[in-house]
């Protein structure tokens, strides 16, 4: 089913536990380097599984160095369509966009990945994916993408250069970095097993970089892998070798973690606390924000959502605070998006059934949602129309009717009409 909103709902990661079995089943040669635009988080395991004809937020190409923040993760922002777009091509068949660059766009559809030419939509190549696997987003690596099998509990890497799966390990994805996939070891559902920690697997060869005893969802940033352990601790590991830097005791359920500008921000039932990334020393505490989520929205900013309250935090504490029109669900931190518009960092925040709203660095409303950020601008969606804005509060540069759900690709918009076609506008 084609999603009608730019940010489709995503299922949570499964939380089975079991031991790591050993080396990859299919080690492969390192693929060549490319530069891509990709749908893209991070959080705990199937949170980012793409499905059906849905479209994910893209791994943007560099767009001149611009970035956006998708559910807490910094990814390149694609270059926008600056002038009113026209239809460039259309092809039969739907699917999920999993990556694009200036030359081709990758689409996952019913167990097959296809590469379509950005010039004319011609199929350049295709490859069958292992039965039962699903693509995982976000993943901003141009060389390939992660596949997961929730039933068999395996994690695989598809190499774009090799056009095939080059390695597979048992377990669950719990986070990704530029060249590493973090796996929580496991065995197929119903087979039981014991927890054996966190494993860092190299994307290029499937080799284990390091293992750690810490178990839980991983948040990656500032050369740290921060794990919310099952026994109520927050453990900071060195991303290079898995060595423990520090740990703090937070014996609560439902901890949320964000890392920004050398500060680790942790939200739990008793409030929000920030720790210095270097040594774990407490930097500040916001005790009144209970049962909150925290999400990185800019290089040095973390957004806290607690009921109907939004608070923007910097390295020294509170920067701005506002009251939203409606309360937000606790998982809604995964639907927070940040981007740079007209030289200013802004954030799109969900407002429950009321939709979403775009707030500036003072948490003042500057635009209604939903939007999608691109390089120094955003696309706005309104009742079947899509428009491009390169500033805040002004008139759009252009507005066109959208024939279906849309996904920004490098210098274009890929749309999903309900008749099963893919249409590129640029």
Short mmCIF file of C-alpha atoms in Angstrom, two decimals:
data_model
loop_
_atom_site.label_atom_id
_atom_site.label_comp_id
_atom_site.label_asym_id
_atom_site.label_seq_id
_atom_site.Cartn_x
_atom_site.Cartn_y
_atom_site.Cartn_z
CA UNK A 1 0.00 0.00 0.00
CA UNK A 2 1.38 3.40 -0.98
CA UNK A 3 1.71 5.68 2.05
CA UNK A 4 -0.16 8.96 1.90
CA UNK A 5 2.22 10.69 4.31
CA UNK A 6 5.92 11.37 3.80
CA UNK A 7 6.83 9.56 7.03
CA UNK A 8 5.14 6.13 7.10
CA UNK A 9 4.79 4.38 10.42
CA UNK A 10 7.50 1.82 11.11
CA UNK A 11 7.25 -1.39 13.14
CA UNK A 12 9.44 -1.75 16.26
CA UNK A 13 12.54 -3.88 16.31
CA UNK A 14 12.01 -7.40 17.72
CA UNK A 15 13.81 -8.01 21.00
CA UNK A 16 14.70 -11.70 20.97
CA UNK A 17 17.96 -12.69 22.61
CA UNK A 18 20.49 -15.44 21.89
CA UNK A 19 24.18 -16.17 21.35
CA UNK A 20 26.43 -15.05 18.53
CA UNK A 21 27.28 -18.16 16.49
CA UNK A 22 30.61 -17.26 14.92
CA UNK A 23 31.95 -15.90 11.65
CA UNK A 24 29.82 -14.77 8.68
CA UNK A 25 28.41 -17.39 6.37
CA UNK A 26 29.29 -15.55 3.15
CA UNK A 27 32.33 -13.29 3.47
CA UNK A 28 32.78 -11.13 0.39
CA UNK A 29 35.25 -8.77 -1.22
CA UNK A 30 35.06 -5.07 -0.37
CA UNK A 31 32.83 -3.24 -2.86
CA UNK A 32 33.88 -0.11 -4.68
CA UNK A 33 33.09 3.35 -3.27
CA UNK A 34 30.17 5.37 -4.61
CA UNK A 35 28.22 8.37 -3.43
CA UNK A 36 24.53 7.87 -2.85
CA UNK A 37 21.23 9.26 -1.63
CA UNK A 38 19.45 6.73 0.71
CA UNK A 39 16.19 6.42 2.77
CA UNK A 40 17.35 6.47 6.29
CA UNK A 41 18.08 5.80 12.07
CA UNK A 42 18.98 4.08 14.24
CA UNK A 43 17.40 2.81 17.29
CA UNK A 44 16.64 -0.70 18.03
CA UNK A 45 16.16 -3.43 15.36
CA UNK A 46 13.28 -3.51 12.82
CA UNK A 47 12.34 0.06 13.46
CA UNK A 48 13.58 0.82 10.00
CA UNK A 49 12.25 -2.07 7.98
CA UNK A 50 10.88 -0.94 4.66
CA UNK A 51 7.82 -2.66 3.28
CA UNK A 52 5.39 -2.74 0.37
CA UNK A 53 5.45 0.24 -1.94
CA UNK A 54 6.29 2.61 0.89
CA UNK A 55 8.92 5.28 0.47
CA UNK A 56 11.54 6.12 3.09
CA UNK A 57 13.36 9.31 3.81
CA UNK A 58 16.40 9.25 1.54
CA UNK A 59 20.05 8.93 2.34
CA UNK A 60 20.74 12.23 0.68
CA UNK A 61 23.75 12.69 -1.41
CA UNK A 62 25.96 15.45 -0.08
CA UNK A 63 23.97 18.33 -1.64
CA UNK A 64 27.07 20.50 -1.33
CA UNK A 65 27.79 19.19 2.17
CA UNK A 66 24.27 19.71 3.53
CA UNK A 67 22.89 17.25 6.07
CA UNK A 68 19.54 16.45 7.59
CA UNK A 69 18.71 14.58 10.79
CA UNK A 70 16.42 11.59 10.49
CA UNK A 71 15.23 10.14 13.80
CA UNK A 72 18.46 11.34 15.41
CA UNK A 73 20.90 10.35 12.70
CA UNK A 74 22.84 12.81 10.52
CA UNK A 75 22.60 11.88 6.85
CA UNK A 76 23.45 13.82 3.68
CA UNK A 77 20.59 15.89 2.26
CA UNK A 78 19.75 15.48 -1.44
CA UNK A 79 19.95 18.44 -3.78
CA UNK A 80 16.47 19.97 -4.34
CA UNK A 81 14.52 20.64 -7.51
CA UNK A 82 14.90 24.43 -7.57
CA UNK A 83 12.63 25.12 -10.56
CA UNK A 84 9.13 23.78 -11.17
CA UNK A 85 9.59 20.10 -12.06
CA UNK A 86 8.15 18.23 -14.99
CA UNK A 87 7.72 14.53 -15.62
CA UNK A 88 11.00 13.02 -16.83
CA UNK A 89 9.89 9.40 -17.13
CA UNK A 90 7.54 6.73 -15.82
CA UNK A 91 7.90 2.96 -15.45
CA UNK A 92 5.61 0.13 -14.46
CA UNK A 93 5.99 -1.42 -11.01
CA UNK A 94 6.13 -0.03 -7.50
CA UNK A 95 8.56 -0.71 -4.70
CA UNK A 96 10.51 1.03 -1.98
CA UNK A 97 13.31 3.44 -2.84
CA UNK A 98 16.41 2.35 -0.96
CA UNK A 99 19.02 4.62 -2.54
CA UNK A 100 19.87 6.93 -5.41
CA UNK A 101 22.63 9.01 -6.91
CA UNK A 102 22.83 11.21 -10.00
CA UNK A 103 22.92 8.15 -12.29
CA UNK A 104 20.51 5.57 -10.88
CA UNK A 105 17.88 4.86 -8.26
CA UNK A 106 17.54 1.55 -6.40
CA UNK A 107 14.05 0.15 -5.82
CA UNK A 108 13.17 -2.88 -3.68
CA UNK A 109 10.02 -4.62 -4.91
CA UNK A 110 8.73 -8.07 -3.93
CA UNK A 111 12.09 -9.72 -3.25
CA UNK A 112 13.97 -8.02 -6.08
CA UNK A 113 16.19 -4.93 -6.15
CA UNK A 114 16.20 -2.96 -9.40
CA UNK A 115 18.51 -0.18 -10.54
CA UNK A 116 16.71 2.35 -12.74
CA UNK A 117 18.45 4.97 -14.86
CA UNK A 118 17.85 8.51 -13.62
CA UNK A 119 17.96 9.66 -17.27
CA UNK A 120 15.09 7.59 -18.70
CA UNK A 121 13.95 5.03 -16.08
CA UNK A 122 15.46 2.11 -18.00
CA UNK A 123 16.32 -0.90 -15.85
CA UNK A 124 20.12 -1.06 -15.64
CA UNK A 125 20.30 -4.24 -13.58
CA UNK A 126 18.33 -6.31 -11.10
CA UNK A 127 19.06 -8.92 -8.44
CA UNK A 128 16.96 -11.30 -6.37
CA UNK A 129 17.20 -10.93 -2.60
CA UNK A 130 17.15 -13.89 -0.18
CA UNK A 131 13.63 -15.08 0.57
CA UNK A 132 12.13 -13.58 3.73
CA UNK A 133 14.52 -10.63 3.94
CA UNK A 134 13.60 -6.97 4.16
CA UNK A 135 15.63 -3.85 3.54
CA UNK A 136 16.56 -1.71 6.52
CA UNK A 137 16.70 2.08 6.54
CA UNK A 138 18.27 4.41 7.27
CA UNK A 139 21.59 3.37 5.94
CA UNK A 140 23.78 6.06 4.39
CA UNK A 141 26.51 3.88 2.91
CA UNK A 142 26.86 4.15 -0.88
CA UNK A 143 28.30 0.66 -1.23
CA UNK A 144 25.30 -1.39 -0.22
CA UNK A 145 22.50 -1.93 2.26
CA UNK A 146 21.44 -4.10 5.18
CA UNK A 147 18.89 -6.91 4.88
CA UNK A 148 17.20 -8.58 7.84
CA UNK A 149 15.20 -11.76 8.23
CA UNK A 150 13.00 -11.45 11.31
CA UNK A 151 12.03 -15.13 11.36
CA UNK A 152 15.47 -16.66 10.86
CA UNK A 153 17.05 -13.76 12.77
CA UNK A 154 19.83 -13.05 10.30
CA UNK A 155 21.53 -9.85 9.18
CA UNK A 156 22.98 -9.64 5.66
CA UNK A 157 24.86 -7.13 3.55
CA UNK A 158 23.98 -6.57 -0.12
CA UNK A 159 26.93 -5.19 -2.08
CA UNK A 160 25.95 -2.82 -4.88
CA UNK A 161 29.24 -3.43 -6.69
CA UNK A 162 28.88 -7.23 -6.48
CA UNK A 163 25.08 -7.07 -6.92
CA UNK A 164 24.62 -9.85 -4.40
CA UNK A 165 24.64 -10.64 -0.69
CA UNK A 166 28.29 -10.86 0.39
CA UNK A 167 27.89 -11.87 4.04
CA UNK A 168 25.31 -13.00 6.57
CA UNK A 169 25.44 -13.29 10.37
CA UNK A 170 22.89 -14.44 12.93
CA UNK A 171 21.29 -11.77 15.09
CA UNK A 172 19.36 -8.50 15.05
CA UNK A 173 20.42 -5.08 13.82
CA UNK A 174 20.67 -2.66 16.72
CA UNK A 175 22.47 0.23 15.01
CA UNK A 176 24.64 1.25 12.05
CA UNK A 177 27.57 3.55 11.42
CA UNK A 178 29.45 4.67 8.31
CA UNK A 179 31.19 1.32 7.81
CA UNK A 180 29.91 -0.88 10.64
CA UNK A 181 26.69 -2.78 11.36
CA UNK A 182 26.03 -3.35 15.08
CA UNK A 183 24.37 -6.69 15.70
CA UNK A 184 22.71 -8.06 18.78
CA UNK A 185 23.42 -11.80 18.53
CA UNK A 186 20.45 -14.14 18.26
CA UNK A 187 18.96 -17.37 16.97
CA UNK A 188 15.67 -18.01 15.11
CA UNK A 189 12.43 -17.39 16.95
CA UNK A 190 11.48 -20.15 19.37
CA UNK A 191 14.98 -21.62 19.69
CA UNK A 192 15.93 -19.69 22.82
CA UNK A 193 19.58 -18.99 23.61
CA UNK A 194 21.62 -16.74 25.86
CA UNK A 195 22.61 -13.14 25.34
CA UNK A 196 26.22 -12.78 24.24
CA UNK A 197 26.62 -9.02 23.92
CA UNK A 198 27.03 -6.59 21.04
CA UNK A 199 29.01 -7.32 17.89
CA UNK A 200 30.45 -4.74 15.46
CA UNK A 201 30.53 -6.21 11.94
CA UNK A 202 32.45 -4.54 9.10
CA UNK A 203 30.25 -3.67 6.14
CA UNK A 204 32.92 -4.33 3.55
CA UNK A 205 33.89 -7.88 4.54
CA UNK A 206 31.51 -9.11 7.26
CA UNK A 207 34.38 -9.58 9.68
CA UNK A 208 33.85 -8.99 13.40
CA UNK A 209 35.60 -5.74 14.38
CA UNK A 210 34.96 -6.20 18.08
CA UNK A 211 32.59 -7.71 20.63
CA UNK A 212 31.33 -6.27 23.90
CA UNK A 213 29.34 -7.69 26.79
CA UNK A 214 26.95 -4.71 26.84
CA UNK A 215 23.53 -5.72 25.54
CA UNK A 216 20.74 -3.51 24.24
CA UNK A 217 19.84 -0.94 21.61
CA UNK A 218 22.80 1.10 20.36
CA UNK A 219 22.96 4.84 19.69
CA UNK A 220 25.97 5.90 17.63
CA UNK A 221 27.61 9.33 17.59
CA UNK A 222 30.79 11.28 18.34
CA UNK A 223 32.95 8.13 18.17
CA UNK A 224 30.76 6.49 20.82
CA UNK A 225 28.40 3.54 20.81
CA UNK A 226 26.00 4.11 23.71
CA UNK A 227 24.08 1.01 24.79
CA UNK A 228 20.94 0.92 26.91
CA UNK A 229 21.57 -2.33 28.72
CA UNK A 230 18.91 -4.77 29.85
CA UNK A 231 19.91 -4.43 33.49
CA UNK A 232 19.28 -0.69 33.67
CA UNK A 233 22.67 0.78 32.81
CA UNK A 234 23.81 3.17 30.11
CA UNK A 235 27.19 2.02 28.80
CA UNK A 236 29.44 4.13 26.54
CA UNK A 237 31.78 2.14 24.30
CA UNK A 238 34.59 3.39 22.07
CA UNK A 239 33.32 2.97 18.50
CA UNK A 240 36.79 2.05 17.25
CA UNK A 241 37.45 -0.98 19.45
CA UNK A 242 34.43 -1.56 21.71
CA UNK A 243 36.33 -0.71 24.87
CA UNK A 244 34.16 0.62 27.69
CA UNK A 245 34.67 4.32 28.40
CA UNK A 246 32.15 4.68 31.21
CA UNK A 247 28.78 3.51 32.52
CA UNK A 248 26.03 5.00 34.67
CA UNK A 249 23.23 3.29 36.56
CA UNK A 250 19.75 4.13 35.20
CA UNK A 251 17.51 1.29 36.49
CA UNK A 252 14.42 2.19 34.48
CA UNK A 253 12.43 0.80 31.61
CA UNK A 254 12.17 2.56 28.30
CA UNK A 255 15.38 4.60 28.29
CA UNK A 256 15.96 6.84 25.27
CA UNK A 257 19.44 8.09 24.35
CA UNK A 258 20.76 10.82 22.03
CA UNK A 259 24.36 11.87 21.38
CA UNK A 260 25.21 15.39 20.18
CA UNK A 261 28.32 17.57 20.32
CA UNK A 262 30.11 15.43 22.90
CA UNK A 263 27.12 15.10 25.22
CA UNK A 264 25.07 11.94 25.88
CA UNK A 265 21.46 12.78 26.77
CA UNK A 266 19.40 10.06 28.49
CA UNK A 267 15.63 10.19 29.07
CA UNK A 268 13.87 7.88 31.49
CA UNK A 269 10.90 7.71 33.82
CA UNK A 270 12.50 10.16 36.27
CA UNK A 271 13.55 12.87 33.83
CA UNK A 272 16.36 13.79 31.44
CA UNK A 273 20.06 13.75 32.32
CA UNK A 274 23.08 14.67 30.18
CA UNK A 275 26.56 13.21 30.59
CA UNK A 276 29.90 14.25 29.13
CA UNK A 277 30.75 11.83 26.34
CA UNK A 278 34.41 11.75 27.33
CA UNK A 279 34.08 10.55 30.93
CA UNK A 280 30.38 10.19 31.83
CA UNK A 281 30.35 13.11 34.25
CA UNK A 282 26.86 14.57 34.74
CA UNK A 283 26.47 17.85 32.82
CA UNK A 284 22.90 18.80 33.64
CA UNK A 285 19.54 17.36 34.69
CA UNK A 286 15.92 18.17 33.78
CA UNK A 287 13.97 16.33 36.47
CA UNK A 288 10.55 17.66 35.46
CA UNK A 289 10.54 15.99 32.03
CA UNK A 290 9.24 12.53 32.87
CA UNK A 291 8.74 9.67 30.41
CA UNK A 292 10.33 11.70 27.64
CA UNK A 293 12.04 10.87 24.34
CA UNK A 294 15.25 12.55 23.19
CA UNK A 295 16.33 12.98 19.56
CA UNK A 296 19.29 14.74 17.97
CA UNK A 297 18.03 17.39 15.54
CA UNK A 298 21.18 19.45 14.78
CA UNK A 299 24.95 19.13 15.30
CA UNK A 300 24.69 20.57 18.83
CA UNK A 301 21.00 20.22 19.70
CA UNK A 302 18.76 17.52 21.21
CA UNK A 303 14.97 17.75 21.23
CA UNK A 304 13.06 16.42 24.24
CA UNK A 305 9.39 15.47 23.87
CA UNK A 306 7.39 14.84 27.05
CA UNK A 307 3.59 14.72 26.76
CA UNK A 308 2.71 18.11 25.20
CA UNK A 309 6.04 19.76 26.02
CA UNK A 310 8.99 20.21 23.67
CA UNK A 311 12.37 21.32 25.03
CA UNK A 312 15.47 22.03 22.98
CA UNK A 313 18.73 21.24 24.78
CA UNK A 314 22.28 22.39 24.08
CA UNK A 315 25.55 21.46 25.77
CA UNK A 316 24.77 23.73 28.75
CA UNK A 317 21.11 22.79 29.20
CA UNK A 318 17.79 24.24 28.07
CA UNK A 319 17.83 26.47 24.98
CA UNK A 320 14.08 26.80 24.31
CA UNK A 321 10.76 25.35 25.47
CA UNK A 322 7.22 25.30 24.08
CA UNK A 323 3.84 23.63 24.54
CA UNK A 324 2.49 21.63 21.61
CA UNK A 325 -1.16 21.64 20.59
CA UNK A 326 -1.53 17.98 21.55
CA UNK A 327 0.37 15.31 23.43
CA UNK A 328 2.74 13.08 21.51
CA UNK A 329 3.19 9.35 21.95
CA UNK A 330 6.37 8.18 23.61
CA UNK A 331 7.70 6.48 20.47
CA UNK A 332 7.28 9.67 18.44
CA UNK A 333 10.93 10.62 18.85
CA UNK A 334 11.48 8.36 15.86
CA UNK A 335 9.31 10.73 13.79
CA UNK A 336 11.41 13.83 14.54
CA UNK A 337 13.34 15.32 11.63
CA UNK A 338 15.82 18.18 11.52
CA UNK A 339 17.10 20.24 8.61
CA UNK A 340 18.80 23.51 7.71
CA UNK A 341 16.68 26.13 5.94
CA UNK A 342 17.89 29.61 5.03
CA UNK A 343 20.91 29.15 7.29
CA UNK A 344 18.84 28.12 10.32
CA UNK A 345 18.34 24.71 11.93
CA UNK A 346 14.66 23.77 12.19
CA UNK A 347 12.86 20.64 13.34
CA UNK A 348 9.66 18.86 12.33
CA UNK A 349 7.78 17.60 15.39
CA UNK A 350 4.75 15.26 15.44
CA UNK A 351 1.58 16.46 17.11
CA UNK A 352 -0.38 13.25 17.42
CA UNK A 353 -3.45 13.17 15.23
CA UNK A 354 -2.97 16.87 14.53
CA UNK A 355 -0.12 15.95 12.16
CA UNK A 356 3.20 17.74 12.50
CA UNK A 357 4.66 21.23 12.72
CA UNK A 358 8.02 22.80 11.81
CA UNK A 359 9.69 24.75 14.65
CA UNK A 360 12.74 27.03 14.52
CA UNK A 361 15.65 27.16 17.00
CA UNK A 362 13.44 29.11 19.41
CA UNK A 363 10.72 26.44 19.03
CA UNK A 364 8.47 28.97 17.32
CA UNK A 365 6.19 27.56 14.62
CA UNK A 366 7.43 28.52 11.15
CA UNK A 367 5.56 26.08 8.87
CA UNK A 368 2.95 23.33 9.00
CA UNK A 369 3.94 19.75 8.32
CA UNK A 370 4.45 17.31 6.82
CA UNK A 371 7.70 18.31 5.14
CA UNK A 372 10.87 16.70 3.83
CA UNK A 373 14.19 18.45 4.23
CA UNK A 374 16.66 18.76 1.36
CA UNK A 375 19.83 20.83 0.93
CA UNK A 376 18.98 24.22 2.53
CA UNK A 377 15.25 23.91 2.02
CA UNK A 378 12.26 21.58 2.26
CA UNK A 379 9.37 20.11 0.33
CA UNK A 380 5.94 20.71 1.88
CA UNK A 381 2.90 18.49 1.30
CA UNK A 382 -0.68 19.72 1.29
CA UNK A 383 -3.74 17.85 -0.03
CA UNK A 384 -2.09 16.28 -3.05
CA UNK A 385 0.28 19.17 -3.81
CA UNK A 386 4.01 19.37 -3.16
CA UNK A 387 5.92 22.66 -3.00
CA UNK A 388 9.56 23.67 -2.53
CA UNK A 389 10.63 26.29 0.04
CA UNK A 390 14.14 27.72 0.35
CA UNK A 391 13.30 30.08 3.21
CA UNK A 392 11.00 30.24 6.25
CA UNK A 393 7.72 32.07 6.16
CA UNK A 394 7.87 33.07 2.48
CA UNK A 395 6.01 31.89 -0.58
CA UNK A 396 7.13 28.61 -2.15
CA UNK A 397 9.45 28.65 -5.14
CA UNK A 398 7.01 26.35 -6.92
CA UNK A 399 3.97 24.15 -6.31
CA UNK A 400 2.87 21.16 -8.40
CA UNK A 401 0.25 18.46 -8.10
CA UNK A 402 1.69 15.17 -6.89
CA UNK A 403 0.20 12.02 -8.43
CA UNK A 404 0.98 10.00 -5.29
CA UNK A 405 3.40 9.60 -2.41
CA UNK A 406 6.78 11.19 -3.14
CA UNK A 407 10.41 10.57 -2.20
CA UNK A 408 13.19 13.15 -2.79
CA UNK A 409 16.01 11.76 -4.91
CA UNK A 410 19.10 13.56 -6.11
CA UNK A 411 17.76 16.59 -7.99
CA UNK A 412 14.29 15.10 -8.40
CA UNK A 413 11.12 13.70 -6.87
CA UNK A 414 10.09 10.07 -7.34
CA UNK A 415 6.32 9.67 -7.03
CA UNK A 416 4.09 6.63 -6.49
CA UNK A 417 0.72 6.91 -8.26
CA UNK A 418 -1.90 4.43 -7.09
CA UNK A 419 -1.86 2.55 -10.42
CA UNK A 420 1.46 0.87 -9.66
CA UNK A 421 3.80 3.14 -11.60
CA UNK A 422 6.93 5.05 -10.63
CA UNK A 423 7.13 8.59 -12.00
CA UNK A 424 10.19 10.85 -11.80
CA UNK A 425 9.68 14.62 -11.63
CA UNK A 426 12.62 16.96 -12.12
#
